[in-house]
Amino acid sequence: MATKNAYCDCLETIKPVRDALDVISGKWKLPIIISVGVGNARFTDIQDSIPGITPKVLAKELKELEQHKLVKRIITDGYPVRISYKLEVYADTLTPIIYSLKDWGVNHRKKIIQKE
Amino acid sequence: MATKNAYCDCLETIKPVRDALDVISGKWKLPIIISVGVGNARFTDIQDSIPGITPKVLAKELKELEQHKLVKRIITDGYPVRISYKLEVYADTLTPIIYSLKDWGVNHRKKIIQKE
DNA sequence: TTTTTCACTTTCCTTCGGGAAAGTGCTATA
DNA sequence: TATAGCACTTTCCCGAAGGAAAGTGAAAAA
């Protein structure tokens, strides 16, 4: 009985975790969400706030985040047309994930430094 | 003032999140940890519990998880030498991440189904 | 008039993740 | 004796991720 349950619980957890990973995994998506969430709204500001990201990658990732309804692109008409990025309300649902990853990362770094 | 803080908070969050992503991102690492955590200890049991994984990928990912001290490989001598996998205690620290991803994934699927 | 800024795009190239399929050396089972 | 299972390894291959560097078109600033 315990054997069967093990297999079941396993898939019940793996499936939604994989759904989540499909949307937010990768090197850049969460860093971009964090940066935009904290107030960086302009392309170059976001770029400057994330060490190592190139404009090509940033443009591509922003498009994907738009498609997933996590970020919105706002065009403000004017003599220079201004473009800014904001988080959709839906992106707030990622907060628990971001904080659990942050806490784990802080702790993991401590563990690594201790050992080596 | 708020402007400067935005930039600072941003890096303070991005850095540990990226440390965490370096260890656990990718398609297979968390599914493997979930499967082993639930009691699957043999190579083929783990393989069978994760839809789509190939033995090559499973072997590679298990090695990386060993190196990160998240999984241990146990060799039991005997006439057929038995190999089993278990989670290190340290892997328990991933539980909050796994549950926040699971919850988000469940909810996300609901959202997608509603819309389409 | 020249330079700079903004928000990207384009091109080229390398690396990495990962799939398919077969093989391996051993043992257990029929 | 032949087949199946276990725990992988090996080979080949492909597409996506992602880096470097330059370009682009408009407008603002010097």
Short mmCIF file of C-alpha atoms (C1' of nucleotides) in Angstrom, two decimals:
data_model
loop_
_atom_site.label_atom_id
_atom_site.label_comp_id
_atom_site.label_asym_id
_atom_site.label_seq_id
_atom_site.Cartn_x
_atom_site.Cartn_y
_atom_site.Cartn_z
CA MET A 1 0.00 0.00 0.00
CA ALA A 2 2.73 2.40 0.93
CA THR A 3 4.45 1.43 -2.33
CA LYS A 4 1.54 2.42 -4.53
CA ASN A 5 1.06 5.69 -2.69
CA ALA A 6 4.70 6.59 -3.14
CA TYR A 7 4.34 6.36 -6.90
CA CYS A 8 1.09 8.36 -6.89
CA ASP A 9 2.25 11.18 -4.61
CA CYS A 10 5.29 11.40 -6.76
CA LEU A 11 3.50 12.17 -10.03
CA GLU A 12 1.02 14.44 -8.28
CA THR A 13 3.93 16.60 -7.20
CA ILE A 14 6.15 16.21 -10.25
CA LYS A 15 3.52 17.31 -12.75
CA PRO A 16 2.71 20.75 -11.32
CA VAL A 17 6.38 21.35 -10.48
CA ARG A 18 7.19 20.74 -14.12
CA ASP A 19 4.42 23.08 -15.21
CA ALA A 20 5.96 25.77 -13.03
CA LEU A 21 9.47 25.03 -14.27
CA ASP A 22 8.32 25.33 -17.88
CA VAL A 23 7.32 28.93 -17.22
CA ILE A 24 10.01 30.23 -14.90
CA SER A 25 13.08 28.08 -15.33
CA GLY A 26 16.13 29.36 -17.09
CA LYS A 27 18.86 31.70 -16.07
CA TRP A 28 17.12 35.04 -16.60
CA LYS A 29 13.34 34.95 -16.07
CA LEU A 30 13.25 35.30 -12.29
CA PRO A 31 16.05 37.90 -12.18
CA ILE A 32 14.08 39.98 -14.70
CA ILE A 33 10.87 39.64 -12.69
CA ILE A 34 12.73 40.67 -9.54
CA SER A 35 14.25 43.70 -11.27
CA VAL A 36 10.99 44.88 -12.80
CA GLY A 37 9.15 44.18 -9.57
CA VAL A 38 11.50 46.43 -7.65
CA GLY A 39 10.79 49.36 -9.93
CA ASN A 40 13.11 49.11 -12.91
CA ALA A 41 10.85 49.99 -15.82
CA ARG A 42 13.11 51.00 -18.70
CA PHE A 43 14.94 48.55 -20.93
CA THR A 44 18.39 49.89 -20.13
CA ASP A 45 17.65 50.15 -16.41
CA ILE A 46 16.65 46.50 -16.34
CA GLN A 47 19.71 45.60 -18.38
CA ASP A 48 22.01 47.52 -16.03
CA SER A 49 20.45 45.93 -12.95
CA ILE A 50 21.14 42.34 -14.03
CA PRO A 51 24.86 41.56 -14.29
CA GLY A 52 25.81 39.78 -17.48
CA ILE A 53 22.57 40.00 -19.43
CA THR A 54 22.83 41.06 -23.09
CA PRO A 55 20.19 43.15 -24.91
CA LYS A 56 19.36 40.27 -27.24
CA VAL A 57 18.60 37.94 -24.37
CA LEU A 58 16.71 40.58 -22.40
CA ALA A 59 14.48 41.38 -25.39
CA LYS A 60 13.71 37.72 -25.95
CA GLU A 61 12.96 36.97 -22.31
CA LEU A 62 10.73 40.04 -21.94
CA LYS A 63 8.67 38.85 -24.91
CA GLU A 64 8.25 35.42 -23.33
CA LEU A 65 7.27 36.95 -19.99
CA GLU A 66 4.67 39.06 -21.80
CA GLN A 67 3.24 35.96 -23.45
CA HIS A 68 3.00 34.26 -20.06
CA LYS A 69 1.10 37.32 -18.72
CA LEU A 70 3.74 38.05 -16.11
CA VAL A 71 5.03 41.36 -17.50
CA LYS A 72 3.31 44.10 -19.47
CA ARG A 73 4.93 46.42 -22.00
CA ILE A 74 3.58 49.94 -21.85
CA ILE A 75 4.02 52.35 -24.75
CA THR A 76 3.70 56.01 -23.83
CA ASP A 77 3.21 58.22 -26.88
CA GLY A 78 5.15 61.44 -27.04
CA TYR A 79 7.91 62.96 -29.11
CA PRO A 80 10.24 60.33 -27.95
CA VAL A 81 8.00 57.30 -27.63
CA ARG A 82 8.64 55.88 -24.18
CA ILE A 83 8.48 52.20 -23.43
CA SER A 84 8.25 50.86 -19.92
CA TYR A 85 7.76 47.49 -18.32
CA LYS A 86 5.68 46.60 -15.29
CA LEU A 87 4.70 43.40 -13.59
CA GLU A 88 1.21 42.08 -14.14
CA VAL A 89 -0.72 41.46 -10.91
CA TYR A 90 -0.39 37.76 -11.67
CA ALA A 91 3.37 38.01 -11.17
CA ASP A 92 2.74 38.62 -7.46
CA THR A 93 1.83 34.96 -7.18
CA LEU A 94 5.51 34.19 -7.79
CA THR A 95 6.55 35.96 -4.58
CA PRO A 96 6.58 32.80 -2.42
CA ILE A 97 8.77 31.04 -4.99
CA ILE A 98 11.19 33.95 -5.21
CA TYR A 99 11.53 34.20 -1.45
CA SER A 100 11.99 30.49 -0.92
CA LEU A 101 14.69 30.49 -3.61
CA LYS A 102 16.34 33.57 -2.09
CA ASP A 103 16.40 32.06 1.40
CA TRP A 104 17.77 28.79 0.08
CA GLY A 105 20.42 30.59 -1.96
CA VAL A 106 21.59 32.65 1.01
CA ASN A 107 21.85 29.53 3.13
CA HIS A 108 23.50 27.47 0.42
CA ARG A 109 26.21 30.08 -0.04
CA LYS A 110 26.89 29.97 3.70
CA LYS A 111 27.17 26.19 3.53
CA ILE A 112 29.57 26.29 0.59
CA ILE A 113 31.80 28.91 2.22
CA GLN A 114 31.98 26.92 5.49
CA LYS A 115 33.18 23.80 3.73
CA GLU A 116 35.78 25.26 1.37
CA MET B 1 16.31 57.47 -1.87
CA ALA B 2 13.71 55.00 -3.00
CA THR B 3 15.54 54.86 -6.34
CA LYS B 4 18.87 53.80 -4.84
CA ASN B 5 17.21 51.25 -2.59
CA ALA B 6 15.40 49.71 -5.52
CA TYR B 7 18.68 48.94 -7.23
CA CYS B 8 20.23 47.55 -4.03
CA ASP B 9 17.31 45.34 -3.03
CA CYS B 10 17.32 44.06 -6.53
CA LEU B 11 20.87 42.70 -6.48
CA GLU B 12 20.48 41.45 -2.94
CA THR B 13 17.64 39.26 -4.13
CA ILE B 14 18.94 38.41 -7.60
CA LYS B 15 22.27 37.05 -6.40
CA PRO B 16 21.01 34.34 -4.02
CA VAL B 17 18.18 33.44 -6.40
CA ARG B 18 20.76 32.82 -9.09
CA ASP B 19 22.85 30.75 -6.68
CA ALA B 20 19.79 28.60 -6.07
CA LEU B 21 18.95 28.37 -9.77
CA ASP B 22 22.49 27.23 -10.57
CA VAL B 23 21.94 24.18 -8.37
CA ILE B 24 18.34 23.21 -9.01
CA SER B 25 17.30 24.65 -12.36
CA GLY B 26 16.82 22.45 -15.37
CA LYS B 27 14.11 20.09 -16.38
CA TRP B 28 14.99 17.08 -14.26
CA LYS B 29 16.69 17.91 -10.93
CA LEU B 30 13.59 18.67 -8.87
CA PRO B 31 11.55 15.80 -10.34
CA ILE B 32 14.39 13.44 -9.39
CA ILE B 33 14.59 14.85 -5.88
CA ILE B 34 10.82 14.48 -5.51
CA SER B 35 10.92 10.89 -6.74
CA VAL B 36 13.80 9.83 -4.51
CA GLY B 37 12.27 11.73 -1.59
CA VAL B 38 9.06 9.77 -1.90
CA GLY B 39 10.90 6.46 -1.62
CA ASN B 40 12.05 5.45 -5.08
CA ALA B 41 15.54 4.15 -4.44
CA ARG B 42 16.46 2.00 -7.46
CA PHE B 43 17.65 3.39 -10.76
CA THR B 44 14.87 1.83 -12.80
CA ASP B 45 12.21 2.77 -10.24
CA ILE B 46 13.29 6.39 -10.44
CA GLN B 47 13.38 6.17 -14.22
CA ASP B 48 9.88 4.68 -14.37
CA SER B 49 8.49 7.30 -11.99
CA ILE B 50 9.52 10.28 -14.12
CA PRO B 51 7.79 10.34 -17.50
CA GLY B 52 10.13 10.95 -20.40
CA ILE B 53 13.51 10.71 -18.67
CA THR B 54 16.18 8.62 -20.42
CA PRO B 55 18.81 6.55 -18.59
CA LYS B 56 21.62 8.74 -19.90
CA VAL B 57 20.06 11.89 -18.51
CA LEU B 58 19.10 10.23 -15.24
CA ALA B 59 22.66 8.97 -14.69
CA LYS B 60 24.11 12.41 -15.39
CA GLU B 61 21.67 14.26 -13.18
CA LEU B 62 22.14 11.80 -10.29
CA LYS B 63 25.90 12.43 -10.45
CA GLU B 64 25.39 16.17 -10.29
CA LEU B 65 22.97 15.83 -7.38
CA GLU B 66 25.57 13.73 -5.57
CA GLN B 67 28.18 16.41 -6.12
CA HIS B 68 25.83 19.03 -4.71
CA LYS B 69 25.31 16.82 -1.62
CA LEU B 70 21.60 16.45 -2.24
CA VAL B 71 21.52 12.74 -3.03
CA LYS B 72 23.64 9.83 -1.84
CA ARG B 73 24.45 6.67 -3.75
CA ILE B 74 24.52 3.58 -1.58
CA ILE B 75 26.26 0.41 -2.67
CA THR B 76 25.12 -2.76 -0.94
CA ASP B 77 27.50 -5.68 -1.43
CA GLY B 78 26.03 -9.05 -2.21
CA TYR B 79 25.92 -11.49 -5.07
CA PRO B 80 24.10 -9.03 -7.16
CA VAL B 81 25.59 -5.74 -6.00
CA ARG B 82 22.65 -3.50 -5.19
CA ILE B 83 22.72 0.22 -5.71
CA SER B 84 20.21 2.55 -4.14
CA TYR B 85 19.71 6.27 -3.90
CA LYS B 86 18.53 8.31 -0.95
CA LEU B 87 18.18 11.99 -0.21
CA GLU B 88 20.78 13.62 1.97
CA VAL B 89 19.33 15.44 4.98
CA TYR B 90 20.35 18.67 3.26
CA ALA B 91 17.79 17.99 0.52
CA ASP B 92 15.04 18.59 3.09
CA THR B 93 15.89 22.28 2.90
CA LEU B 94 14.45 22.25 -0.63
CA THR B 95 10.98 21.35 0.65
CA PRO B 96 9.70 24.96 0.78
CA ILE B 97 10.85 25.52 -2.80
CA ILE B 98 9.22 22.33 -4.03
CA TYR B 99 5.92 23.14 -2.34
CA SER B 100 5.83 26.73 -3.54
CA LEU B 101 6.50 25.51 -7.08
CA LYS B 102 3.86 22.80 -6.77
CA ASP B 103 1.23 25.23 -5.50
CA TRP B 104 2.05 27.70 -8.24
CA GLY B 105 1.95 25.00 -10.90
CA VAL B 106 -1.44 23.73 -9.75
CA ASN B 107 -2.83 27.25 -9.79
CA HIS B 108 -1.23 28.13 -13.10
CA ARG B 109 -2.79 25.13 -14.79
CA LYS B 110 -6.20 26.20 -13.49
CA LYS B 111 -5.61 29.67 -14.90
CA ILE B 112 -4.58 28.37 -18.31
CA ILE B 113 -7.57 26.01 -18.55
CA GLN B 114 -10.02 28.82 -17.63
CA LYS B 115 -8.77 31.06 -20.41
CA GLU B 116 -8.52 28.63 -23.27
"C1'" DT C 1 26.83 69.64 -36.53
"C1'" DT C 2 28.34 65.95 -33.83
"C1'" DT C 3 27.56 63.03 -30.12
"C1'" DT C 4 24.73 60.48 -27.06
"C1'" DT C 5 20.69 57.97 -25.57
"C1'" DC C 6 17.09 54.66 -26.07
"C1'" DA C 7 15.31 50.29 -27.30
"C1'" DC C 8 16.24 47.27 -29.44
"C1'" DT C 9 17.74 43.99 -33.94
"C1'" DT C 10 20.95 41.37 -36.59
"C1'" DT C 11 24.62 38.29 -37.48
"C1'" DC C 12 27.72 34.91 -36.25
"C1'" DC C 13 29.22 31.46 -33.49
"C1'" DT C 14 29.81 28.17 -29.51
"C1'" DT C 15 28.06 25.49 -25.88
"C1'" DC C 16 24.75 22.80 -23.45
"C1'" DG C 17 20.73 20.06 -22.72
"C1'" DG C 18 18.82 16.35 -24.01
"C1'" DG C 19 16.55 12.58 -27.24
"C1'" DA C 20 17.06 7.78 -29.72
"C1'" DA C 21 18.96 3.68 -29.88
"C1'" DA C 22 22.14 0.27 -29.03
"C1'" DG C 23 25.52 -1.91 -26.17
"C1'" DT C 24 27.70 -3.89 -21.76
"C1'" DG C 25 28.74 -7.02 -18.01
"C1'" DC C 26 26.66 -9.13 -14.61
"C1'" DT C 27 23.08 -12.17 -12.49
"C1'" DA C 28 18.56 -14.37 -12.01
"C1'" DT C 29 14.98 -16.96 -13.88
"C1'" DA C 30 12.53 -20.28 -17.05
"C1'" DT D 1 20.51 -22.97 -22.79
"C1'" DA D 2 18.02 -18.82 -23.59
"C1'" DT D 3 15.82 -14.93 -22.03
"C1'" DA D 4 15.13 -11.09 -18.99
"C1'" DG D 5 16.48 -7.62 -15.58
"C1'" DC D 6 19.64 -4.26 -13.53
"C1'" DA D 7 22.39 -0.13 -13.78
"C1'" DC D 8 24.05 2.00 -16.39
"C1'" DT D 9 27.47 3.69 -20.81
"C1'" DT D 10 28.27 4.90 -25.50
"C1'" DT D 11 27.45 6.99 -29.82
"C1'" DC D 12 25.26 10.11 -32.71
"C1'" DC D 13 22.65 13.87 -33.40
"C1'" DC D 14 19.73 18.13 -33.06
"C1'" DG D 15 17.82 22.36 -31.47
"C1'" DA D 16 17.76 25.89 -28.05
"C1'" DA D 17 20.36 28.95 -25.08
"C1'" DG D 18 23.15 32.35 -25.00
"C1'" DG D 19 27.57 35.32 -25.72
"C1'" DA D 20 30.11 39.12 -28.64
"C1'" DA D 21 29.87 42.72 -31.42
"C1'" DA D 22 27.98 45.75 -34.55
"C1'" DG D 23 24.08 48.09 -36.51
"C1'" DT D 24 19.65 50.91 -36.58
"C1'" DG D 25 16.53 54.84 -36.57
"C1'" DA D 26 14.74 58.39 -34.15
"C1'" DA D 27 15.34 62.18 -31.10
"C1'" DA D 28 17.63 64.88 -27.53
"C1'" DA D 29 21.70 67.23 -25.84
"C1'" DA D 30 26.24 69.68 -26.45
#
